[in-house]
Amino acid sequence: MTIPRTRGQRRRLEWSLLAVALLGLVAWLSVSASLGGANHLVQDVGLRLVARPAHSDIVIVAIDDRSIAVIGRWPWRRALHAELINRISVQGPRVIGMDVLFNEEDLDYPADDLLLADALARSGRVVLPVLRRGHGPAANAADLPWPAFAAAAAGLGHVHVAPDNDGVVRGLYLQEGPATAPWPHFSTVMQCVADADKRPCGAAQPGTPGTPRADHGAAETSPWQRSEPALIAYAGGPAHFTTYSYIDVLRGQVPGDAFHGKYVLVGAAASGLGDMFATPVSRQSRLMPGVEVVSHVLDGSLSGVQIRPAAPVQNLVFNLLPVAGALVALLLLGPFVALLTSAALAAVTVLLSVALTGWVGLQFAPAAALVGLVLAYPLWSWRRLSAAAHFLRLEMERLQKDGLSMRLRERPGDTSDFLERRINAVERASRQLRDLHHFVSESLQQLPSPTLVCDAQGRILLTNVAARLHVGGDADVSLQGLSAVELLRDLVQTGTNLPLITQDKLRSGCMAEQAEGRDAKDRSMLVQCKPFTDLAQAGWLLTLVDITDMRRALQQRDQAMNFISHDIRAPNASILTLLEMQRAYPGRMPHEELMQRIERYAQNSLGMAENFVKLAGAQTQEYRMAPLDLVAVLAETVDDVWALARESEVEVTIATTPDTAPALGDRSLLCRALANVLHNAVKFSPAGSVVVCAITQRDRHWVVSVRDQGPGIAPELQGQLFAPFQRLHDRSHPAISGVGLGLALVHTVIQRHGGALEVDSDVNQGAEFRLVLPMRLSSEPAAA
């Protein structure tokens, strides 16, 4: 046999063993009579639920205490019984059940026997009782009415009941007597006699009208047998049926139609006279006379209310199902929910066993199921508690081996309770682990790079402040439980635009240790992934490194190398070419023209180098921020470009400005940036055109605008306008010199001032550049 190694396997094995043992116990209790008393408590409630109004056709003539007080002590003369039968028969009853045994002749008053036999014969509807003689298994003879009475009676039936072990009468046998000739129950014979005009009782049925009992001798030698068990569907408690006193009937003090069409039962109800039984419907310890018990059996038959014990298989299934449900709940649900489920199943079992008695006439024995439900929870809790204690001890020892300062020995204040000591030890271990977790978490928070810890499905377990800020959240808002895949879905591979982090990659463990991509904010990010290989549940440590500045620096380096290798090299190469040509062919080019060309190439090379240095300075150097007036800066810059504008036959005007436009910035860099914009406007404007400058206010910003009437810029090219070394008019205006660094410097300076550079242009529509700069508020410091 393979021994389970994991806790889950051991748990399922223990549950299986418990289920087999408990279901076996319930099955045994279901088929045995061990819990009869407990079953009766529930079954009696079900019997009370079938209570109903007494059948209107059943009437009892009671030999009660008042009748005995008037007539005298029992037994009475049989002439009185004959008179009673005559008076009842006059009203036309359907049947008369005389629950009084006349098993001997009356030697004192023989004439009374003749009167009684005559009354029985003339009525033709009287049923007499049969009793078992003696007690015990050896008693196999029946006490029959005196032959003359038996011959005159319409039928004979037994009046025995079947008390349970607690002495309560809940059922009887419909057939009881010698095995060769059992007697039907008294109520059955009464119904048979009452319906004799509709259907014959059957010649083969012993004890019914017209059936001779020639087999008495043989019957007395055969064992007593009982068959066809049935439960009594009590209609109510004692004194439930319409009852007349025996003496009132003799005196004629009953209604004239009291017995017309009725089932009339005559029997003893006086104290100490006749059989008195405890029943499930008896209250306050009241006993029920035997004649009333027969009346209830007859009532159930006439009303069609039948109760029968559930078959053994039905009872077995009824008891096993709730216990099996409770066991499944214990396995799958938490302790509290499982407890509530067990309690609910117990309540449903009791209610069903009670209700089914009235609904379908089946009586179940639910005690076995209740025992199983009561035992299931504590037994399973005991096993889980033992497993938990064992697990806690092993974990404490394992933590101790791993270097944590756990101690299993007792400490001051620990109780002698085993579980309490374990709880205290776990509490101390948990405190140390929480401290360790806090230390690790705080260390993680201090990491400058965004870091996320997630499980194999991508659910975030832990993040640092940098990660929360990176995804645009609040530094104090936890991201725990969210999907890392969703939060970083904008992070895609450069070139392919495929997501860098996907759920499939996390689950399969196929994440690359390092991968580079770009996010929605156009940042270059390096994603470093490290799986947790030492945890029971796989997880990932994701670190995001922003390499945007590094990539920008590399790009600038490449641009600088390209600039040095091409743009600056070209003028110098031209100078060398001119000098070599002059040496090879002296005098071919006039000396003055040669000097002018060399000077122009040298100036171009110097200008490009100067622009490159200025751009690099604008990107890296510290700005000297100071209060300034943009109106004055604009006026100064316009004055500086006056000579270039005059040479190009372009007019530069200032259209609209406020009195002052206070701002905070580096004056020299702002002048250079504005000068670059004006130089471009003048260079690209046709002769005779006007460049219009203005300063306006937009919310808390100043907008310095420069509009020309040049060739304009196509909208699809405007995205490249501020990139270094971009010359968009090389083909349309090749005569205009430049290396594409002017607007790049403008863009850098304005951005570092906290502003923005806007362009509004279209082909052949001129261009308007707007430098948007923050206003200097009165509360701001005078210098930065």
mmCIF file of C-alpha atoms in Angstrom, residues 407-428:
data_model
loop_
_atom_site.group_PDB
_atom_site.id
_atom_site.type_symbol
_atom_site.label_atom_id
_atom_site.label_comp_id
_atom_site.label_asym_id
_atom_site.label_seq_id
_atom_site.Cartn_x
_atom_site.Cartn_y
_atom_site.Cartn_z
ATOM 1 C CA ARG A 407 12.003 27.640 20.840
ATOM 2 C CA LEU A 408 9.602 24.805 21.498
ATOM 3 C CA ARG A 409 10.306 24.695 25.216
ATOM 4 C CA GLU A 410 7.779 26.148 27.578
ATOM 5 C CA ARG A 411 7.958 29.770 28.559
ATOM 6 C CA PRO A 412 6.637 31.592 31.621
ATOM 7 C CA GLY A 413 2.898 32.108 31.231
ATOM 8 C CA ASP A 414 2.326 29.042 29.014
ATOM 9 C CA THR A 415 -0.521 26.844 30.201
ATOM 10 C CA SER A 416 -0.457 23.083 30.546
ATOM 11 C CA ASP A 417 -2.892 22.730 27.650
ATOM 12 C CA PHE A 418 -1.181 21.087 24.692
ATOM 13 C CA LEU A 419 -3.017 23.110 22.055
ATOM 14 C CA GLU A 420 -2.505 26.369 23.959
ATOM 15 C CA ARG A 421 1.250 25.763 24.034
ATOM 16 C CA ARG A 422 1.240 25.163 20.288
ATOM 17 C CA ILE A 423 -0.749 28.347 19.715
ATOM 18 C CA ASN A 424 1.681 30.366 21.814
ATOM 19 C CA ALA A 425 4.633 28.948 19.897
ATOM 20 C CA VAL A 426 2.971 29.735 16.559
ATOM 21 C CA GLU A 427 2.158 33.230 17.772
ATOM 22 C CA ARG A 428 5.804 33.851 18.566
#
